[in-house]
Structure formats: structure tokens, C-alpha cells
């Protein structure tokens, strides 16, 4: 089990490539075999497999082999972890701006209303 | 102006490093000078500056130099773009699961209620 910081390293790294984001995009519409995943991509099957390995190592995608077919699916809990990290920083900033706004409104009052 | 895919490449790449995430974390609590930003980090000032350049190139952080002091602040709109990309894929997947659940509940009914 990776610690959360190492997990975030791998997830953001995995999402930093347009081809891998395209694969996540496809999988968010439902599971797919490796060849289905490769079909719309402008790259070789080995390149797709390599990107898939990066996604799998990051925990964003899991794969399961049944017979000769490897099926890939998205792992929403991992996506949520990455999303949450960003969301928490953004809302922290927004709450800070809100408090600043409140403070300015408070201190402006005595001058505005004689 | 970068196109959205190139912007996401740079943002996720910027977030894929624990030191840079620590800097975003600090800046989400308010603007800071480069030396304030560097203080809690276990790295040299040039290393901090280099990470800051990656964050600035990604659009996640902006900096402004007044006199001899460069002040850094977070850019919440950029954070939101990255967050939204993940959120849209995750909710797409969840809606798909919900529809699947509804479908299974519907098709199970005739057998369950004689």
C-alpha cells in the first residue's frame, strides 16, 4: 500500500499525458478490453499497453484477464482522491477570500454609514 | 494561451511532485514571498525557485515582483480546471453505475413480485 503522497505523485503523473487521459475518458463510459481501448488511439498497441501499465500502477485503472481478454476499468475511489486533494486546496483559498471580504465589509461600515 | 489539453498536461505534471504540492498547500492559505515559501521546505532556494517556475508555467501559481520581493499566489481558476476534469470523468462513471443499478432493479422486479 502506497502512502497518500506517493499515490498522488503517481496519479497526477498518470493524468499528465493526453493519451492516458483519453484512456481514462473512454473507461469512464464503461469497462473496455485493451484492444477496444487501443482502437481510437493514434498509437501502437505496445504503446497503449505501456500507458495502461502507468495507469494501473497509479491505481486509477484496474485490469482483469479472463481467458485471452484483458478488461480494463476505472477506479473511481482513486480519481476521487486526486480530485479531493485539489478541491481542498481550492476551497481553503476561497474561504480565505470570503473571510477577507467579510473583514473589509466590516471595517468599511463606519465610514459608509454616518 | 495554451489549449486545454496542453494546460492539463502542465498542471497535472506540476501537481505530480510532493514539494510542489507542499508549495500549493502553503499558498492556498494565502500569498507568500519566495523566501517564506522556501522556509519550511527541506531544499535549497534555487530548487524552490525551479519548482516555482514549473508551477508558474502550469498556471497554478502566479508571481509578482514589487521592489526586491517576489510574491506568489495561487490561481484558483487553474486548480478548478484540473479538478473539473477529474470530477467529470468520475461522475460519468457514477451515473453509468446508477443506470446499471436501475436497469437491474427493473429487470429483477417481475421475478421478485409474483
mmCIF file of C-alpha atoms in Angstrom:
data_model
loop_
_atom_site.group_PDB
_atom_site.id
_atom_site.type_symbol
_atom_site.label_atom_id
_atom_site.label_comp_id
_atom_site.label_asym_id
_atom_site.label_seq_id
_atom_site.Cartn_x
_atom_site.Cartn_y
_atom_site.Cartn_z
ATOM 1 C CA UNK A 1 0.000 0.000 0.000
ATOM 2 C CA UNK A 2 1.455 3.352 -1.059
ATOM 3 C CA UNK A 3 1.275 6.292 1.306
ATOM 4 C CA UNK A 4 -1.061 9.039 0.152
ATOM 5 C CA UNK A 5 1.670 11.400 -1.086
ATOM 6 C CA UNK A 6 3.320 8.700 -3.210
ATOM 7 C CA UNK A 7 -0.124 7.708 -4.513
ATOM 8 C CA UNK A 8 -0.832 11.328 -5.533
ATOM 9 C CA UNK A 9 2.584 11.528 -7.273
ATOM 10 C CA UNK A 10 1.688 8.523 -9.428
ATOM 11 C CA UNK A 11 -1.895 9.621 -10.110
ATOM 12 C CA UNK A 12 -1.063 13.178 -11.184
ATOM 13 C CA UNK A 13 1.863 11.817 -13.212
ATOM 14 C CA UNK A 14 -0.519 9.367 -14.903
ATOM 15 C CA UNK A 15 -3.005 12.153 -15.695
ATOM 16 C CA UNK A 16 -0.271 14.423 -17.134
ATOM 17 C CA UNK A 17 -0.401 12.682 -20.539
ATOM 18 C CA UNK A 18 -3.133 13.362 -23.135
ATOM 19 C CA UNK A 19 -3.145 9.736 -24.339
ATOM 20 C CA UNK A 20 -3.637 8.400 -20.822
ATOM 21 C CA UNK A 21 -6.356 10.985 -20.146
ATOM 22 C CA UNK A 22 -8.083 9.791 -23.336
ATOM 23 C CA UNK A 23 -7.983 6.234 -21.961
ATOM 24 C CA UNK A 24 -9.461 7.367 -18.612
ATOM 25 C CA UNK A 25 -12.105 9.284 -20.562
ATOM 26 C CA UNK A 26 -13.024 6.151 -22.541
ATOM 27 C CA UNK A 27 -13.117 3.997 -19.392
ATOM 28 C CA UNK A 28 -15.335 6.483 -17.565
ATOM 29 C CA UNK A 29 -18.005 5.456 -20.097
ATOM 30 C CA UNK A 30 -17.612 1.769 -19.146
ATOM 31 C CA UNK A 31 -15.097 -1.099 -18.998
ATOM 32 C CA UNK A 32 -13.201 -1.976 -22.183
ATOM 33 C CA UNK A 33 -10.771 -4.584 -23.437
ATOM 34 C CA UNK A 34 -7.237 -3.485 -24.264
ATOM 35 C CA UNK A 35 -7.954 -3.676 -27.998
ATOM 36 C CA UNK A 36 -11.166 -1.629 -27.643
ATOM 37 C CA UNK A 37 -9.140 0.901 -25.687
ATOM 38 C CA UNK A 38 -6.457 0.983 -28.393
ATOM 39 C CA UNK A 39 -8.834 1.308 -31.378
ATOM 40 C CA UNK A 40 -9.455 5.107 -31.318
ATOM 41 C CA UNK A 41 -5.876 5.913 -30.257
ATOM 42 C CA UNK A 42 -3.285 7.078 -32.775
ATOM 43 C CA UNK A 43 -0.593 4.813 -31.316
ATOM 44 C CA UNK A 44 0.668 1.243 -31.479
ATOM 45 C CA UNK A 45 -0.765 -1.491 -29.228
ATOM 46 C CA UNK A 46 2.533 -1.783 -27.280
ATOM 47 C CA UNK A 47 2.397 1.981 -26.597
ATOM 48 C CA UNK A 48 -1.190 1.626 -25.364
ATOM 49 C CA UNK A 49 -0.151 -1.266 -23.106
ATOM 50 C CA UNK A 50 2.680 0.839 -21.703
ATOM 51 C CA UNK A 51 0.324 3.741 -20.904
ATOM 52 C CA UNK A 52 -2.104 1.244 -19.388
ATOM 53 C CA UNK A 53 0.658 -0.002 -17.076
ATOM 54 C CA UNK A 54 1.264 3.571 -15.861
ATOM 55 C CA UNK A 55 -2.470 3.986 -15.204
ATOM 56 C CA UNK A 56 -2.606 0.636 -13.413
ATOM 57 C CA UNK A 57 0.447 1.435 -11.243
ATOM 58 C CA UNK A 58 -1.225 4.705 -10.231
ATOM 59 C CA UNK A 59 -4.361 2.854 -9.101
ATOM 60 C CA UNK A 60 -6.598 4.888 -11.444
ATOM 61 C CA UNK A 61 -7.354 1.836 -13.600
ATOM 62 C CA UNK A 62 -7.570 -1.850 -12.775
ATOM 63 C CA UNK A 63 -7.400 -4.701 -15.264
ATOM 64 C CA UNK A 64 -8.530 -8.297 -15.120
ATOM 65 C CA UNK A 65 -7.611 -11.060 -17.536
ATOM 66 C CA UNK A 66 -10.286 -13.662 -18.323
ATOM 67 C CA UNK A 67 -9.138 -16.208 -20.888
ATOM 68 C CA UNK A 68 -7.306 -14.257 -23.560
ATOM 69 C CA UNK A 69 -9.053 -10.936 -22.951
ATOM 70 C CA UNK A 70 -7.799 -8.305 -20.532
ATOM 71 C CA UNK A 71 -10.608 -6.000 -19.420
ATOM 72 C CA UNK A 72 -9.832 -2.537 -18.025
ATOM 73 C CA UNK A 73 -11.964 -0.475 -15.730
ATOM 74 C CA UNK A 74 -11.715 2.809 -13.930
ATOM 75 C CA UNK A 75 -11.204 3.022 -10.162
ATOM 76 C CA UNK A 76 -13.410 5.917 -9.053
ATOM 77 C CA UNK A 77 -12.031 5.958 -5.479
ATOM 78 C CA UNK A 78 -8.562 6.774 -6.810
ATOM 79 C CA UNK A 79 -9.931 9.511 -9.091
ATOM 80 C CA UNK A 80 -11.757 10.892 -6.065
ATOM 81 C CA UNK A 81 -8.543 11.054 -4.012
ATOM 82 C CA UNK A 82 -6.835 13.201 -6.658
ATOM 83 C CA UNK A 83 -9.932 15.361 -7.090
ATOM 84 C CA UNK A 84 -10.278 15.839 -3.333
ATOM 85 C CA UNK A 85 -6.689 16.949 -2.924
ATOM 86 C CA UNK A 86 -7.207 19.770 -5.434
ATOM 87 C CA UNK A 87 -10.656 20.624 -4.083
ATOM 88 C CA UNK A 88 -9.411 21.016 -0.507
ATOM 89 C CA UNK A 89 -6.682 23.486 -1.554
ATOM 90 C CA UNK A 90 -9.060 25.467 -3.741
ATOM 91 C CA UNK A 91 -11.790 25.741 -1.080
ATOM 92 C CA UNK A 92 -9.193 26.709 1.554
ATOM 93 C CA UNK A 93 -8.236 29.603 -0.702
ATOM 94 C CA UNK A 94 -11.859 30.574 -1.354
ATOM 95 C CA UNK A 95 -12.748 30.528 2.357
ATOM 96 C CA UNK A 96 -9.766 32.796 2.951
ATOM 97 C CA UNK A 97 -11.052 35.225 0.288
ATOM 98 C CA UNK A 98 -14.537 35.125 1.873
ATOM 99 C CA UNK A 99 -13.122 35.977 5.299
ATOM 100 C CA UNK A 100 -11.126 38.805 3.747
ATOM 101 C CA UNK A 101 -14.307 40.090 2.072
ATOM 102 C CA UNK A 102 -16.203 39.941 5.385
ATOM 103 C CA UNK A 103 -13.383 41.765 7.140
ATOM 104 C CA UNK A 104 -13.308 44.529 4.507
ATOM 105 C CA UNK A 105 -17.113 44.885 4.625
ATOM 106 C CA UNK A 106 -16.982 45.175 8.435
ATOM 107 C CA UNK A 107 -14.206 47.758 8.511
ATOM 108 C CA UNK A 108 -15.822 49.791 5.691
ATOM 109 C CA UNK A 109 -19.162 50.135 7.536
ATOM 110 C CA UNK A 110 -18.394 53.018 9.963
ATOM 111 C CA UNK A 111 -17.255 55.276 7.121
ATOM 112 C CA UNK A 112 -20.075 54.415 4.735
ATOM 113 C CA UNK A 113 -22.956 54.933 7.184
ATOM 114 C CA UNK A 114 -22.565 58.262 9.001
ATOM 115 C CA UNK B 1 -2.799 30.809 -24.485
ATOM 116 C CA UNK B 2 -2.352 27.065 -24.172
ATOM 117 C CA UNK B 3 -5.108 24.781 -25.394
ATOM 118 C CA UNK B 4 -6.910 22.944 -22.600
ATOM 119 C CA UNK B 5 -5.167 19.597 -23.128
ATOM 120 C CA UNK B 6 -1.694 21.154 -23.016
ATOM 121 C CA UNK B 7 -2.746 23.146 -19.942
ATOM 122 C CA UNK B 8 -3.885 19.937 -18.195
ATOM 123 C CA UNK B 9 -0.562 18.238 -19.115
ATOM 124 C CA UNK B 10 1.363 21.019 -17.371
ATOM 125 C CA UNK B 11 -0.974 21.229 -14.362
ATOM 126 C CA UNK B 12 -1.039 17.510 -13.580
ATOM 127 C CA UNK B 13 2.724 17.379 -14.178
ATOM 128 C CA UNK B 14 3.165 20.267 -11.728
ATOM 129 C CA UNK B 15 0.999 18.504 -9.115
ATOM 130 C CA UNK B 16 2.910 15.208 -9.500
ATOM 131 C CA UNK B 17 5.673 16.353 -7.141
ATOM 132 C CA UNK B 18 5.326 16.372 -3.318
ATOM 133 C CA UNK B 19 7.449 19.523 -2.938
ATOM 134 C CA UNK B 20 5.324 21.438 -5.439
ATOM 135 C CA UNK B 21 2.135 20.179 -3.786
ATOM 136 C CA UNK B 22 3.507 21.451 -0.460
ATOM 137 C CA UNK B 23 4.010 24.881 -2.057
ATOM 138 C CA UNK B 24 0.435 24.880 -3.427
ATOM 139 C CA UNK B 25 -0.767 23.819 0.029
ATOM 140 C CA UNK B 26 1.083 26.753 1.639
ATOM 141 C CA UNK B 27 -0.219 29.226 -0.956
ATOM 142 C CA UNK B 28 -3.804 28.034 -0.504
ATOM 143 C CA UNK B 29 -3.536 29.594 2.981
ATOM 144 C CA UNK B 30 -2.537 32.964 1.475
ATOM 145 C CA UNK B 31 0.098 34.685 -0.698
ATOM 146 C CA UNK B 32 3.749 34.320 0.288
ATOM 147 C CA UNK B 33 7.141 35.637 -0.734
ATOM 148 C CA UNK B 34 9.613 33.186 -2.285
ATOM 149 C CA UNK B 35 11.652 33.077 0.938
ATOM 150 C CA UNK B 36 8.530 32.445 3.085
ATOM 151 C CA UNK B 37 7.663 29.662 0.670
ATOM 152 C CA UNK B 38 11.163 28.197 0.933
ATOM 153 C CA UNK B 39 11.422 28.342 4.750
ATOM 154 C CA UNK B 40 9.574 25.094 5.672
ATOM 155 C CA UNK B 41 10.929 23.167 2.671
ATOM 156 C CA UNK B 42 13.852 20.779 3.015
ATOM 157 C CA UNK B 43 15.521 22.062 -0.151
ATOM 158 C CA UNK B 44 17.791 24.862 -1.375
ATOM 159 C CA UNK B 45 16.387 28.213 -2.503
ATOM 160 C CA UNK B 46 17.395 27.544 -6.162
ATOM 161 C CA UNK B 47 15.463 24.253 -6.018
ATOM 162 C CA UNK B 48 12.411 26.074 -4.651
ATOM 163 C CA UNK B 49 12.698 28.672 -7.431
ATOM 164 C CA UNK B 50 12.877 25.903 -10.014
ATOM 165 C CA UNK B 51 9.720 24.238 -8.647
ATOM 166 C CA UNK B 52 8.041 27.637 -8.545
ATOM 167 C CA UNK B 53 8.832 28.101 -12.262
ATOM 168 C CA UNK B 54 7.115 24.773 -13.025
ATOM 169 C CA UNK B 55 4.059 25.876 -11.010
ATOM 170 C CA UNK B 56 4.043 29.262 -12.755
ATOM 171 C CA UNK B 57 4.350 27.710 -16.236
ATOM 172 C CA UNK B 58 1.373 25.480 -15.417
ATOM 173 C CA UNK B 59 -0.749 28.498 -14.492
ATOM 174 C CA UNK B 60 -1.449 27.129 -10.992
ATOM 175 C CA UNK B 61 0.588 29.887 -9.337
ATOM 176 C CA UNK B 62 1.272 33.474 -10.355
ATOM 177 C CA UNK B 63 4.064 35.678 -9.041
ATOM 178 C CA UNK B 64 4.561 39.413 -8.929
ATOM 179 C CA UNK B 65 7.766 41.266 -8.156
ATOM 180 C CA UNK B 66 7.479 44.519 -6.209
ATOM 181 C CA UNK B 67 10.855 46.064 -5.427
ATOM 182 C CA UNK B 68 13.090 43.197 -4.341
ATOM 183 C CA UNK B 69 10.306 40.889 -3.156
ATOM 184 C CA UNK B 70 8.580 38.363 -5.410
ATOM 185 C CA UNK B 71 5.145 37.445 -4.033
ATOM 186 C CA UNK B 72 3.469 34.194 -5.074
ATOM 187 C CA UNK B 73 -0.218 33.420 -5.079
ATOM 188 C CA UNK B 74 -2.424 30.570 -6.104
ATOM 189 C CA UNK B 75 -4.634 30.743 -9.206
ATOM 190 C CA UNK B 76 -7.898 29.073 -8.169
ATOM 191 C CA UNK B 77 -9.330 29.032 -11.718
ATOM 192 C CA UNK B 78 -6.462 26.799 -12.873
ATOM 193 C CA UNK B 79 -6.897 24.473 -9.882
ATOM 194 C CA UNK B 80 -10.597 24.320 -10.739
ATOM 195 C CA UNK B 81 -9.874 23.287 -14.330
ATOM 196 C CA UNK B 82 -7.816 20.286 -13.165
ATOM 197 C CA UNK B 83 -10.388 19.398 -10.509
ATOM 198 C CA UNK B 84 -13.240 19.638 -13.003
ATOM 199 C CA UNK B 85 -11.549 17.343 -15.489
ATOM 200 C CA UNK B 86 -11.293 14.589 -12.879
ATOM 201 C CA UNK B 87 -14.769 15.284 -11.497
ATOM 202 C CA UNK B 88 -16.440 14.979 -14.917
ATOM 203 C CA UNK B 89 -14.868 11.551 -15.561
ATOM 204 C CA UNK B 90 -15.746 10.303 -12.092
ATOM 205 C CA UNK B 91 -19.377 11.446 -12.257
ATOM 206 C CA UNK B 92 -19.739 9.979 -15.768
ATOM 207 C CA UNK B 93 -18.714 6.638 -14.299
ATOM 208 C CA UNK B 94 -21.042 7.002 -11.311
ATOM 209 C CA UNK B 95 -24.042 7.892 -13.490
ATOM 210 C CA UNK B 96 -23.266 4.822 -15.560
ATOM 211 C CA UNK B 97 -23.301 2.671 -12.398
ATOM 212 C CA UNK B 98 -26.595 4.286 -11.292
ATOM 213 C CA UNK B 99 -28.233 3.488 -14.651
ATOM 214 C CA UNK B 100 -26.935 -0.075 -14.406
ATOM 215 C CA UNK B 101 -28.434 -0.314 -10.908
ATOM 216 C CA UNK B 102 -31.789 1.000 -12.136
ATOM 217 C CA UNK B 103 -31.759 -1.452 -15.027
ATOM 218 C CA UNK B 104 -31.020 -4.396 -12.734
ATOM 219 C CA UNK B 105 -33.738 -3.297 -10.280
ATOM 220 C CA UNK B 106 -36.239 -3.032 -13.172
ATOM 221 C CA UNK B 107 -35.435 -6.403 -14.676
ATOM 222 C CA UNK B 108 -35.448 -8.085 -11.250
ATOM 223 C CA UNK B 109 -38.980 -6.868 -10.409
ATOM 224 C CA UNK B 110 -41.137 -9.354 -12.382
ATOM 225 C CA UNK B 111 -39.453 -12.310 -10.666
ATOM 226 C CA UNK B 112 -39.487 -10.777 -7.182
ATOM 227 C CA UNK B 113 -43.168 -9.749 -7.114
ATOM 228 C CA UNK B 114 -45.391 -12.619 -8.308
#
